[in-house]
mmCIF file of C-alpha atoms in Angstrom:
data_model
loop_
_atom_site.group_PDB
_atom_site.id
_atom_site.type_symbol
_atom_site.label_atom_id
_atom_site.label_comp_id
_atom_site.label_asym_id
_atom_site.label_seq_id
_atom_site.Cartn_x
_atom_site.Cartn_y
_atom_site.Cartn_z
ATOM 1 C CA MET A 19 -0.139 -0.243 0.206
ATOM 2 C CA TYR A 20 1.207 3.210 -0.636
ATOM 3 C CA ALA A 21 1.047 7.154 1.240
ATOM 4 C CA LEU A 22 0.776 10.340 -0.065
ATOM 5 C CA ILE A 23 1.081 12.726 2.521
ATOM 6 C CA ASP A 24 0.575 16.233 1.094
ATOM 7 C CA CYS A 25 0.734 20.091 3.344
ATOM 8 C CA ASN A 26 -2.126 21.549 2.512
ATOM 9 C CA ASN A 27 -2.054 25.310 1.439
ATOM 10 C CA PHE A 28 1.400 24.540 2.648
ATOM 11 C CA TYR A 29 4.072 27.693 3.068
ATOM 12 C CA ALA A 30 0.239 29.830 3.804
ATOM 13 C CA SER A 31 0.253 26.974 6.340
ATOM 14 C CA CYS A 32 4.758 28.063 7.612
ATOM 15 C CA GLU A 33 3.217 31.014 8.412
ATOM 16 C CA ARG A 34 -0.056 30.685 10.265
ATOM 17 C CA ALA A 35 1.689 28.179 12.390
ATOM 18 C CA PHE A 36 3.749 30.908 13.881
ATOM 19 C CA LYS A 37 0.701 33.135 14.616
ATOM 20 C CA PRO A 38 -2.781 31.399 15.521
ATOM 21 C CA ASP A 39 -5.249 34.411 14.867
ATOM 22 C CA LEU A 40 -4.576 33.797 10.917
ATOM 23 C CA ILE A 41 -6.023 30.300 11.607
ATOM 24 C CA ASP A 42 -9.324 30.708 9.886
ATOM 25 C CA LYS A 43 -8.227 34.558 7.850
ATOM 26 C CA PRO A 44 -7.315 34.276 3.925
ATOM 27 C CA VAL A 45 -3.886 34.266 3.580
ATOM 28 C CA VAL A 46 -1.567 34.837 0.994
ATOM 29 C CA VAL A 47 1.939 33.819 -0.195
ATOM 30 C CA LEU A 48 3.554 36.069 -2.822
ATOM 31 C CA SER A 49 6.523 35.001 -5.215
ATOM 32 C CA ASN A 50 10.175 36.192 -5.344
ATOM 33 C CA ASN A 51 10.402 40.146 -5.757
ATOM 34 C CA ASP A 52 6.819 39.828 -3.922
ATOM 35 C CA GLY A 53 5.400 39.923 -8.168
ATOM 36 C CA CYS A 54 2.802 36.750 -7.628
ATOM 37 C CA VAL A 55 0.369 35.302 -5.352
ATOM 38 C CA ILE A 56 2.582 32.075 -5.111
ATOM 39 C CA ALA A 57 0.059 30.256 -2.271
ATOM 40 C CA ARG A 58 -3.066 30.987 -0.610
ATOM 41 C CA SER A 59 -5.040 29.870 1.956
ATOM 42 C CA ASN A 60 -9.044 28.439 1.889
ATOM 43 C CA GLU A 61 -10.123 31.271 2.743
ATOM 44 C CA ALA A 62 -7.875 33.921 0.232
ATOM 45 C CA LYS A 63 -8.954 31.038 -2.847
ATOM 46 C CA PRO A 64 -12.456 32.579 -3.633
ATOM 47 C CA HIS A 65 -10.979 36.382 -3.600
ATOM 48 C CA VAL A 66 -7.093 35.693 -5.773
ATOM 49 C CA PRO A 67 -5.904 33.588 -8.246
ATOM 50 C CA MET A 68 -3.832 31.275 -8.107
ATOM 51 C CA GLY A 69 0.006 33.501 -10.256
ATOM 52 C CA ALA A 70 -1.934 37.118 -9.377
ATOM 53 C CA VAL A 71 -0.190 40.152 -10.220
ATOM 54 C CA ALA A 72 0.481 41.131 -6.428
ATOM 55 C CA PHE A 73 0.261 45.212 -7.110
ATOM 56 C CA LYS A 74 -3.275 44.786 -9.141
ATOM 57 C CA TYR A 75 -4.824 42.837 -6.298
ATOM 58 C CA LYS A 76 -3.795 45.168 -3.603
ATOM 59 C CA ALA A 77 -7.177 46.642 -3.560
ATOM 60 C CA ILE A 78 -8.592 43.007 -3.014
ATOM 61 C CA PHE A 79 -6.456 42.502 -0.333
ATOM 62 C CA LYS A 80 -7.854 45.219 1.481
ATOM 63 C CA GLU A 81 -11.175 44.806 1.392
ATOM 64 C CA GLN A 82 -11.082 41.291 1.877
ATOM 65 C CA ASN A 83 -8.580 42.251 4.706
ATOM 66 C CA ILE A 84 -6.404 39.848 3.811
ATOM 67 C CA GLN A 85 -2.689 39.024 5.232
ATOM 68 C CA VAL A 86 -0.152 38.605 2.849
ATOM 69 C CA PHE A 87 3.959 37.800 3.353
ATOM 70 C CA SER A 88 6.510 37.787 1.060
ATOM 71 C CA SER A 89 7.991 33.875 0.183
ATOM 72 C CA ASN A 90 10.297 33.059 3.843
ATOM 73 C CA TYR A 91 12.152 29.857 1.796
ATOM 74 C CA PRO A 92 14.500 29.844 4.779
ATOM 75 C CA LEU A 93 10.825 29.244 7.132
ATOM 76 C CA TYR A 94 9.251 27.048 4.658
ATOM 77 C CA GLY A 95 12.204 23.807 4.240
ATOM 78 C CA ASP A 96 13.187 24.167 7.927
ATOM 79 C CA MET A 97 8.995 23.051 8.544
ATOM 80 C CA SER A 98 8.987 21.136 5.317
ATOM 81 C CA ASN A 99 12.190 18.786 7.051
ATOM 82 C CA ARG A 100 10.382 18.623 9.744
ATOM 83 C CA VAL A 101 7.626 17.233 8.772
ATOM 84 C CA MET A 102 9.581 14.780 5.807
ATOM 85 C CA ASN A 103 11.304 13.807 9.332
ATOM 86 C CA ILE A 104 7.643 12.678 11.627
ATOM 87 C CA LEU A 105 6.742 11.132 8.224
ATOM 88 C CA ALA A 106 9.991 8.405 8.236
ATOM 89 C CA THR A 107 9.173 7.063 11.646
ATOM 90 C CA TYR A 108 6.345 5.049 10.280
ATOM 91 C CA THR A 109 8.252 3.934 7.493
ATOM 92 C CA PRO A 110 12.035 3.484 6.182
ATOM 93 C CA ASP A 111 10.308 3.449 2.581
ATOM 94 C CA ILE A 112 9.837 7.426 1.699
ATOM 95 C CA GLU A 113 10.171 9.493 -1.168
ATOM 96 C CA ILE A 114 10.473 12.690 -1.532
ATOM 97 C CA TYR A 115 7.959 14.278 -3.919
ATOM 98 C CA SER A 116 7.621 18.030 -3.819
ATOM 99 C CA ILE A 117 8.836 20.307 -0.428
ATOM 100 C CA ASP A 118 5.223 20.102 0.982
ATOM 101 C CA GLU A 119 4.636 16.121 -0.604
ATOM 102 C CA ALA A 120 6.321 12.442 0.211
ATOM 103 C CA PHE A 121 5.067 9.580 -0.693
ATOM 104 C CA LEU A 122 4.832 6.191 2.028
ATOM 105 C CA GLN A 123 4.682 2.689 0.774
ATOM 106 C CA PHE A 124 4.097 0.543 3.701
ATOM 107 C CA LYS A 125 4.772 -3.595 3.571
ATOM 108 C CA GLY A 126 3.672 -5.407 5.195
ATOM 109 C CA TYR A 127 1.009 -3.322 7.353
ATOM 110 C CA GLU A 128 -1.862 -5.435 5.512
ATOM 111 C CA ASN A 129 -4.103 -6.664 9.443
ATOM 112 C CA TYR A 130 -3.035 -2.997 10.043
ATOM 113 C CA ASN A 131 -6.296 -0.317 10.858
ATOM 114 C CA LEU A 132 -4.427 2.140 7.753
ATOM 115 C CA THR A 133 -7.175 4.949 8.036
ATOM 116 C CA ALA A 134 -6.573 4.811 11.783
ATOM 117 C CA TYR A 135 -2.796 4.765 10.893
ATOM 118 C CA GLY A 136 -3.228 7.673 8.778
ATOM 119 C CA LEU A 137 -5.648 9.161 11.129
ATOM 120 C CA GLU A 138 -2.430 9.324 13.553
ATOM 121 C CA ILE A 139 0.580 10.593 11.262
ATOM 122 C CA LYS A 140 -2.038 13.096 10.771
ATOM 123 C CA ASP A 141 -2.377 13.347 14.241
ATOM 124 C CA LYS A 142 1.440 13.660 15.595
ATOM 125 C CA VAL A 143 1.734 16.332 12.337
ATOM 126 C CA MET A 144 -0.317 18.596 13.550
ATOM 127 C CA GLN A 145 1.156 18.309 17.101
ATOM 128 C CA TYR A 146 4.913 18.640 16.831
ATOM 129 C CA THR A 147 4.540 21.703 13.380
ATOM 130 C CA ARG A 148 0.838 22.915 13.274
ATOM 131 C CA ILE A 149 1.370 22.153 9.820
ATOM 132 C CA PRO A 150 -2.544 20.288 8.784
ATOM 133 C CA ILE A 151 -2.083 17.011 5.940
ATOM 134 C CA SER A 152 -4.023 15.241 3.899
ATOM 135 C CA VAL A 153 -3.793 11.072 3.931
ATOM 136 C CA GLY A 154 -4.609 9.125 0.374
ATOM 137 C CA MET A 155 -3.400 5.768 0.502
ATOM 138 C CA GLY A 156 -3.624 3.241 -1.838
ATOM 139 C CA PRO A 157 -2.415 -0.023 -3.841
ATOM 140 C CA THR A 158 -0.062 2.111 -6.489
ATOM 141 C CA LYS A 159 1.244 5.459 -5.885
ATOM 142 C CA ALA A 160 -1.467 7.247 -8.945
ATOM 143 C CA LEU A 161 -4.740 5.828 -6.643
ATOM 144 C CA SER A 162 -2.732 7.120 -3.897
ATOM 145 C CA LYS A 163 -2.552 10.486 -5.386
ATOM 146 C CA VAL A 164 -6.501 10.156 -6.637
ATOM 147 C CA ALA A 165 -7.086 9.406 -2.704
ATOM 148 C CA ASN A 166 -5.602 12.306 -1.307
ATOM 149 C CA LYS A 167 -7.437 14.540 -4.301
ATOM 150 C CA ILE A 168 -10.391 13.038 -2.037
ATOM 151 C CA ALA A 169 -8.658 13.181 1.263
ATOM 152 C CA LYS A 170 -9.180 16.967 0.948
ATOM 153 C CA LYS A 171 -11.864 17.832 -1.052
ATOM 154 C CA TYR A 172 -14.497 16.605 1.573
ATOM 155 C CA ALA A 173 -12.053 17.118 4.834
ATOM 156 C CA ASP A 174 -15.482 17.214 6.634
ATOM 157 C CA ARG A 175 -16.025 13.453 5.523
ATOM 158 C CA THR A 176 -12.510 11.792 5.765
ATOM 159 C CA GLN A 177 -11.316 13.886 8.783
ATOM 160 C CA GLY A 178 -8.293 14.732 5.776
ATOM 161 C CA VAL A 179 -7.865 10.768 5.552
ATOM 162 C CA TYR A 180 -9.089 8.368 2.526
ATOM 163 C CA ILE A 181 -8.546 5.056 2.374
ATOM 164 C CA ILE A 182 -8.759 3.021 -1.983
ATOM 165 C CA ASP A 183 -8.930 -0.273 -0.102
ATOM 166 C CA THR A 184 -10.990 -1.984 -2.684
ATOM 167 C CA GLU A 185 -12.314 -1.810 -6.327
ATOM 168 C CA GLU A 186 -15.283 -0.907 -5.308
ATOM 169 C CA LYS A 187 -13.820 2.635 -4.089
ATOM 170 C CA ARG A 188 -11.229 2.531 -6.869
ATOM 171 C CA ILE A 189 -14.433 2.840 -9.591
ATOM 172 C CA LYS A 190 -16.286 5.103 -7.728
ATOM 173 C CA ALA A 191 -12.749 7.167 -7.745
ATOM 174 C CA LEU A 192 -11.751 7.100 -10.836
ATOM 175 C CA ARG A 193 -15.809 7.978 -12.126
ATOM 176 C CA TRP A 194 -15.169 11.142 -10.014
ATOM 177 C CA LEU A 195 -11.700 12.313 -10.988
ATOM 178 C CA PRO A 196 -11.460 14.413 -14.333
ATOM 179 C CA VAL A 197 -9.176 13.436 -16.723
ATOM 180 C CA GLU A 198 -7.641 16.627 -16.585
ATOM 181 C CA ASP A 199 -7.314 15.955 -13.435
ATOM 182 C CA VAL A 200 -4.960 12.726 -13.637
ATOM 183 C CA TRP A 201 -1.307 13.050 -11.974
ATOM 184 C CA GLY A 202 0.196 12.882 -14.812
ATOM 185 C CA ILE A 203 -2.111 14.421 -17.382
ATOM 186 C CA GLY A 204 -1.278 17.812 -18.552
ATOM 187 C CA ARG A 205 -3.133 20.138 -20.518
ATOM 188 C CA LYS A 206 -2.629 19.259 -24.247
ATOM 189 C CA ILE A 207 -3.088 14.696 -23.547
ATOM 190 C CA SER A 208 -6.320 16.376 -21.499
ATOM 191 C CA LYS A 209 -7.466 18.061 -24.559
ATOM 192 C CA LYS A 210 -6.508 14.930 -27.855
ATOM 193 C CA LEU A 211 -8.826 12.991 -24.263
ATOM 194 C CA HIS A 212 -11.866 15.033 -24.864
ATOM 195 C CA ALA A 213 -11.516 14.882 -28.252
ATOM 196 C CA ILE A 214 -12.072 11.343 -28.104
ATOM 197 C CA GLN A 215 -15.056 11.440 -25.209
ATOM 198 C CA VAL A 216 -12.875 10.181 -22.220
ATOM 199 C CA LYS A 217 -14.042 12.995 -19.878
ATOM 200 C CA THR A 218 -12.250 10.855 -16.364
ATOM 201 C CA ALA A 219 -10.175 8.763 -15.145
ATOM 202 C CA TYR A 220 -11.783 5.607 -15.269
ATOM 203 C CA ASP A 221 -12.811 6.010 -18.644
ATOM 204 C CA PHE A 222 -8.757 6.604 -19.621
ATOM 205 C CA THR A 223 -8.798 3.516 -17.470
ATOM 206 C CA GLN A 224 -10.928 1.530 -20.861
ATOM 207 C CA LEU A 225 -9.059 2.783 -23.076
ATOM 208 C CA PRO A 226 -6.906 -0.196 -25.257
ATOM 209 C CA ASP A 227 -3.793 -1.348 -23.425
ATOM 210 C CA ASP A 228 -1.872 -1.000 -27.769
ATOM 211 C CA TYR A 229 -4.145 3.008 -28.230
ATOM 212 C CA VAL A 230 -3.133 3.984 -25.131
ATOM 213 C CA ARG A 231 0.717 2.970 -25.945
ATOM 214 C CA LYS A 232 0.550 4.685 -29.317
ATOM 215 C CA GLU A 233 -1.347 7.720 -28.316
ATOM 216 C CA PHE A 234 0.550 8.276 -24.837
ATOM 217 C CA SER A 235 3.421 6.791 -24.845
ATOM 218 C CA VAL A 236 4.559 3.719 -22.521
ATOM 219 C CA VAL A 237 4.273 6.461 -19.497
ATOM 220 C CA GLY A 238 0.964 6.868 -20.422
ATOM 221 C CA LEU A 239 0.940 3.279 -20.263
ATOM 222 C CA ARG A 240 2.262 2.851 -17.072
ATOM 223 C CA LEU A 241 -0.196 5.623 -15.265
ATOM 224 C CA LYS A 242 -3.539 3.139 -17.693
ATOM 225 C CA HIS A 243 -1.760 0.599 -15.350
ATOM 226 C CA GLU A 244 -1.615 2.496 -12.042
ATOM 227 C CA LEU A 245 -4.965 3.772 -12.233
ATOM 228 C CA GLU A 246 -6.026 0.057 -12.861
ATOM 229 C CA GLY A 247 -4.418 -1.188 -9.608
ATOM 230 C CA LYS A 248 -1.432 -2.578 -11.572
ATOM 231 C CA SER A 249 1.599 -0.893 -9.463
ATOM 232 C CA THR A 250 4.185 -0.137 -11.514
ATOM 233 C CA LEU A 251 6.049 2.829 -10.123
ATOM 234 C CA SER A 252 8.036 2.473 -6.909
ATOM 235 C CA LEU A 253 9.297 4.638 -4.710
ATOM 236 C CA GLU A 254 12.527 7.342 -6.478
ATOM 237 C CA LYS A 255 15.466 7.610 -4.654
ATOM 238 C CA VAL A 256 17.393 12.009 -4.722
ATOM 239 C CA LYS A 257 19.246 11.567 -7.607
ATOM 240 C CA PRO A 258 22.353 14.129 -7.915
ATOM 241 C CA LYS A 259 20.111 17.191 -10.262
ATOM 242 C CA LYS A 260 22.011 16.684 -13.886
ATOM 243 C CA ASN A 261 22.283 20.719 -14.581
ATOM 244 C CA ILE A 262 21.828 23.395 -11.746
ATOM 245 C CA ALA A 263 21.539 27.061 -12.783
ATOM 246 C CA THR A 264 22.351 30.796 -10.556
ATOM 247 C CA THR A 265 20.200 33.560 -13.064
ATOM 248 C CA ARG A 266 19.095 36.686 -11.376
ATOM 249 C CA SER A 267 17.347 39.367 -12.475
ATOM 250 C CA PHE A 268 19.295 42.463 -11.599
ATOM 251 C CA ALA A 269 17.173 45.602 -9.330
ATOM 252 C CA LYS A 270 18.244 48.306 -12.093
ATOM 253 C CA ASN A 271 19.568 47.927 -15.987
ATOM 254 C CA ILE A 272 23.861 46.878 -15.559
ATOM 255 C CA THR A 273 25.583 48.688 -18.969
ATOM 256 C CA GLU A 274 28.879 47.861 -18.205
ATOM 257 C CA ILE A 275 30.482 44.702 -18.559
ATOM 258 C CA GLU A 276 32.710 44.667 -15.859
ATOM 259 C CA GLU A 277 30.063 44.995 -13.110
ATOM 260 C CA LEU A 278 28.674 42.505 -15.530
ATOM 261 C CA LYS A 279 31.499 40.219 -14.537
ATOM 262 C CA GLU A 280 30.817 40.144 -10.683
ATOM 263 C CA ARG A 281 28.113 39.212 -10.851
ATOM 264 C CA VAL A 282 28.371 36.373 -13.635
ATOM 265 C CA SER A 283 31.566 35.434 -11.308
ATOM 266 C CA THR A 284 29.113 35.230 -8.225
ATOM 267 C CA PHE A 285 26.724 33.014 -10.292
ATOM 268 C CA ALA A 286 28.650 30.718 -11.033
ATOM 269 C CA GLY A 287 30.958 30.753 -7.607
ATOM 270 C CA SER A 288 27.251 30.004 -6.274
ATOM 271 C CA CYS A 289 26.431 26.973 -9.241
ATOM 272 C CA ALA A 290 30.688 25.631 -8.386
ATOM 273 C CA GLU A 291 29.164 25.783 -4.174
ATOM 274 C CA LYS A 292 25.768 24.006 -5.219
ATOM 275 C CA LEU A 293 27.931 21.108 -6.926
ATOM 276 C CA ARG A 294 30.314 20.409 -4.369
ATOM 277 C CA ARG A 295 27.725 20.209 -2.771
ATOM 278 C CA GLN A 296 25.985 17.388 -4.219
ATOM 279 C CA GLY A 297 30.078 15.330 -4.882
ATOM 280 C CA SER A 298 30.116 16.931 -8.357
ATOM 281 C CA VAL A 299 31.924 17.851 -10.934
ATOM 282 C CA CYS A 300 30.666 19.325 -14.577
ATOM 283 C CA GLN A 301 32.067 19.984 -17.851
ATOM 284 C CA ALA A 302 30.956 22.761 -19.085
ATOM 285 C CA LEU A 303 28.670 25.729 -18.687
ATOM 286 C CA LEU A 304 26.407 28.463 -20.938
ATOM 287 C CA VAL A 305 26.280 31.668 -19.486
ATOM 288 C CA PHE A 306 23.340 34.485 -21.127
ATOM 289 C CA VAL A 307 22.525 37.582 -21.005
ATOM 290 C CA HIS A 308 19.525 39.287 -21.555
ATOM 291 C CA THR A 309 18.045 42.249 -21.495
ATOM 292 C CA ASN A 310 14.543 43.448 -19.806
ATOM 293 C CA GLY A 311 12.023 42.675 -22.699
ATOM 294 C CA HIS A 312 9.067 44.924 -21.154
ATOM 295 C CA ARG A 313 10.968 47.751 -22.660
ATOM 296 C CA LYS A 314 10.381 48.272 -25.737
ATOM 297 C CA GLU A 315 11.612 51.949 -25.864
ATOM 298 C CA LEU A 316 15.129 50.182 -26.155
ATOM 299 C CA PRO A 317 17.577 47.493 -28.089
ATOM 300 C CA GLN A 318 17.668 44.891 -27.085
ATOM 301 C CA TYR A 319 19.417 42.025 -27.238
ATOM 302 C CA SER A 320 20.027 38.378 -25.904
ATOM 303 C CA ARG A 321 23.016 36.008 -25.628
ATOM 304 C CA SER A 322 23.590 32.556 -24.217
ATOM 305 C CA MET A 323 27.132 30.698 -25.283
ATOM 306 C CA VAL A 324 28.268 26.767 -24.219
ATOM 307 C CA VAL A 325 31.780 26.780 -22.925
ATOM 308 C CA LYS A 326 33.302 22.680 -21.915
ATOM 309 C CA LEU A 327 35.758 23.039 -19.657
ATOM 310 C CA PRO A 328 39.197 21.764 -20.035
ATOM 311 C CA TYR A 329 38.738 19.359 -17.124
ATOM 312 C CA ALA A 330 36.398 18.877 -15.624
ATOM 313 C CA SER A 331 35.654 20.618 -11.943
ATOM 314 C CA ASN A 332 33.402 22.290 -9.112
ATOM 315 C CA SER A 333 36.007 25.060 -8.247
ATOM 316 C CA ASP A 334 34.787 28.504 -8.249
ATOM 317 C CA ILE A 335 37.811 29.702 -9.496
ATOM 318 C CA THR A 336 37.514 27.632 -12.430
ATOM 319 C CA LEU A 337 33.580 28.153 -13.192
ATOM 320 C CA SER A 338 34.242 31.853 -13.018
ATOM 321 C CA LYS A 339 37.617 31.984 -15.133
ATOM 322 C CA TYR A 340 35.498 30.395 -17.860
ATOM 323 C CA ALA A 341 32.111 32.160 -17.240
ATOM 324 C CA ILE A 342 33.607 35.277 -17.882
ATOM 325 C CA LYS A 343 35.417 34.509 -21.145
ATOM 326 C CA ALA A 344 31.392 33.050 -22.144
ATOM 327 C CA LEU A 345 30.388 36.661 -20.970
ATOM 328 C CA GLU A 346 33.459 38.656 -23.190
ATOM 329 C CA LEU A 347 31.880 36.277 -26.565
ATOM 330 C CA ILE A 348 28.905 37.537 -25.987
ATOM 331 C CA TYR A 349 28.482 41.101 -24.389
ATOM 332 C CA LYS A 350 27.510 43.899 -26.201
ATOM 333 C CA GLU A 351 27.882 47.140 -25.510
ATOM 334 C CA GLY A 352 25.092 49.837 -25.735
ATOM 335 C CA TYR A 353 22.422 47.681 -24.434
ATOM 336 C CA ALA A 354 20.598 47.079 -20.956
ATOM 337 C CA TYR A 355 21.078 44.240 -18.836
ATOM 338 C CA LYS A 356 18.516 43.013 -16.535
ATOM 339 C CA LYS A 357 18.973 39.492 -16.561
ATOM 340 C CA ALA A 358 22.290 36.948 -16.499
ATOM 341 C CA GLY A 359 22.678 33.526 -15.501
ATOM 342 C CA VAL A 360 25.168 30.556 -15.255
ATOM 343 C CA ILE A 361 24.189 26.661 -15.114
ATOM 344 C CA VAL A 362 26.454 24.115 -15.100
ATOM 345 C CA LEU A 363 26.145 21.146 -17.309
ATOM 346 C CA ASP A 364 27.850 17.176 -18.097
ATOM 347 C CA LEU A 365 27.609 16.351 -14.234
ATOM 348 C CA MET A 366 29.324 13.966 -12.949
ATOM 349 C CA PRO A 367 30.419 12.371 -9.729
ATOM 350 C CA GLU A 368 33.477 13.684 -8.646
ATOM 351 C CA ASN A 369 35.074 10.148 -7.726
ATOM 352 C CA GLU A 370 34.471 8.908 -11.032
ATOM 353 C CA MET A 371 35.851 11.872 -12.851
ATOM 354 C CA GLN A 372 38.010 10.904 -16.164
ATOM 355 C CA TYR A 373 42.099 13.584 -15.424
ATOM 356 C CA ASN A 374 43.462 14.414 -18.643
ATOM 357 C CA LEU A 375 46.630 13.621 -19.274
ATOM 358 C CA PHE A 376 47.528 17.508 -20.528
ATOM 359 C CA PHE A 377 45.405 19.765 -18.897
ATOM 360 C CA HIS A 378 44.271 19.350 -14.908
ATOM 361 C CA GLU A 379 43.406 21.846 -12.638
ATOM 362 C CA ASN A 380 46.100 23.250 -9.779
ATOM 363 C CA PRO A 381 45.287 20.742 -6.571
ATOM 364 C CA LYS A 382 45.624 22.905 -4.219
ATOM 365 C CA HIS A 383 41.890 24.098 -5.217
ATOM 366 C CA LYS A 384 40.004 21.859 -3.779
ATOM 367 C CA ALA A 385 41.944 21.591 0.182
ATOM 368 C CA LEU A 386 40.915 25.732 -0.570
ATOM 369 C CA MET A 387 36.666 25.402 -1.037
ATOM 370 C CA GLN A 388 36.780 22.985 1.411
ATOM 371 C CA THR A 389 38.243 25.545 3.632
ATOM 372 C CA LEU A 390 36.122 28.829 2.253
ATOM 373 C CA ASP A 391 32.852 26.031 2.571
ATOM 374 C CA LYS A 392 33.598 25.406 5.669
ATOM 375 C CA VAL A 393 34.655 28.869 6.808
ATOM 376 C CA ASN A 394 31.200 30.214 6.089
ATOM 377 C CA LYS A 395 28.882 27.207 6.176
ATOM 378 C CA ASP A 396 30.670 27.948 10.361
ATOM 379 C CA LEU A 397 29.676 32.238 9.722
ATOM 380 C CA GLY A 398 25.669 31.603 8.217
ATOM 381 C CA VAL A 399 26.770 33.897 5.703
ATOM 382 C CA LYS A 400 28.910 34.252 2.118
ATOM 383 C CA LYS A 401 31.995 36.104 3.806
ATOM 384 C CA LEU A 402 34.515 34.245 1.595
ATOM 385 C CA LYS A 403 34.229 35.418 -2.456
ATOM 386 C CA LEU A 404 37.107 35.678 -5.012
ATOM 387 C CA ALA A 405 38.903 38.918 -5.038
ATOM 388 C CA ARG A 406 36.947 39.470 -8.462
ATOM 389 C CA GLN A 407 33.198 39.194 -6.542
ATOM 390 C CA ASN A 408 32.196 41.798 -4.603
ATOM 391 C CA ILE A 409 31.710 41.014 -1.429
ATOM 392 C CA LYS A 410 29.180 44.086 0.210
ATOM 393 C CA LYS A 411 27.109 42.853 -2.622
ATOM 394 C CA THR A 412 24.019 39.642 -1.889
ATOM 395 C CA TRP A 413 21.017 38.968 -4.551
ATOM 396 C CA VAL A 414 18.510 40.742 -2.445
ATOM 397 C CA MET A 415 14.649 40.193 -3.212
ATOM 398 C CA ARG A 416 12.292 42.781 -2.269
ATOM 399 C CA GLN A 417 10.444 41.360 0.340
ATOM 400 C CA GLU A 418 8.594 43.892 2.644
ATOM 401 C CA LYS A 419 6.161 41.974 4.755
ATOM 402 C CA LEU A 420 8.767 39.375 4.782
ATOM 403 C CA SER A 421 7.841 37.014 8.385
ATOM 404 C CA PRO A 422 10.663 36.579 10.817
ATOM 405 C CA ARG A 423 12.616 33.359 10.311
ATOM 406 C CA TYR A 424 11.313 31.758 13.692
ATOM 407 C CA THR A 425 13.376 28.800 13.660
ATOM 408 C CA THR A 426 16.437 28.555 11.853
ATOM 409 C CA SER A 427 18.123 31.879 12.960
ATOM 410 C CA TRP A 428 18.424 33.104 16.779
ATOM 411 C CA ASN A 429 17.690 36.650 16.227
ATOM 412 C CA GLU A 430 13.983 35.745 14.884
ATOM 413 C CA LEU A 431 12.618 33.209 17.003
ATOM 414 C CA LEU A 432 9.451 33.334 18.253
ATOM 415 C CA GLU A 433 9.419 35.762 21.253
ATOM 416 C CA VAL A 434 6.886 34.299 24.675
ATOM 417 C CA GLN A 435 5.347 36.984 26.743
#
């Protein structure tokens, strides 16, 4: 049996966990730079659509007394870790699917009362973190997703826990679920299915296997089997990222190449740090710059370039050097640049890297990077940087309604009166 645990309105719930006076009141959380709405409490959903541009909804926020917060990722990440650690005490078989979702597999629990077990998990997470969750269980991952939707949709009847454990429940659930809401079926595929009168998840399971494989590939066929109760998707282990990116929009337009070099060098260093954190090296990197497409009155320019490294590396020094070389080749005078970024490519495990007979990195880089990472980690901020990088300059988002980092900063701990 699989379970999908989903935190309800996670970002908004994290804010409420430390401000209980906001329970039952409308809450929204904004994206980077307070741009648009990325999370809503149930009370806010009738008034504000997902993705709403914040400045256009200021009047509605005020009229409906909606509490607005800037995104507080250190808080959300820590609260997610706390929830996942609690879930891991119930079974060793866990796949963290996203910041607010996890799949659990229960082997040998045939004689357990799984509804009671789900309620216990729900109560424990609430008791320890004040984060409400929904629990859906089924014989496959896809059916646990369906069960979770039912648990959340009909929370008053299900108490937030629903289990698809009979054929009757499976068919009833699939007939209830619109095909466009099935996990793994996007807008394009759902349009195609609607064109052949497939309206529900149950309709999808009635299609012949050969047709599904031909029209929707083997992935679609696996999904069909999952909905039929045949488990084809197992829990996935955490895998190293295939590429890593650091990209930023600038607070103001940049016209001088020296200022761009400082930013690109900093982005390359950030990518190098992420590589070291997961024990990887890269063999190539991509650098891009572009102007502000919204400023139609200004000349527009966009360019990127991929650079193949002479040897695999995760050193700030090496990646910064080649990122700046790429920038020099793509930079053009006379343009106001609004965004730039570095993406490291062709990743491989550091302990499997192939050495080059004629070109190699200075062996002192490894020890230097280890020291740099340790000092920056101990200080809690990135105090050590390359000389090319501005020690005083950090990328700061516009966060006018930022809540304290209650669980990750000594200076912002919750105060009890």
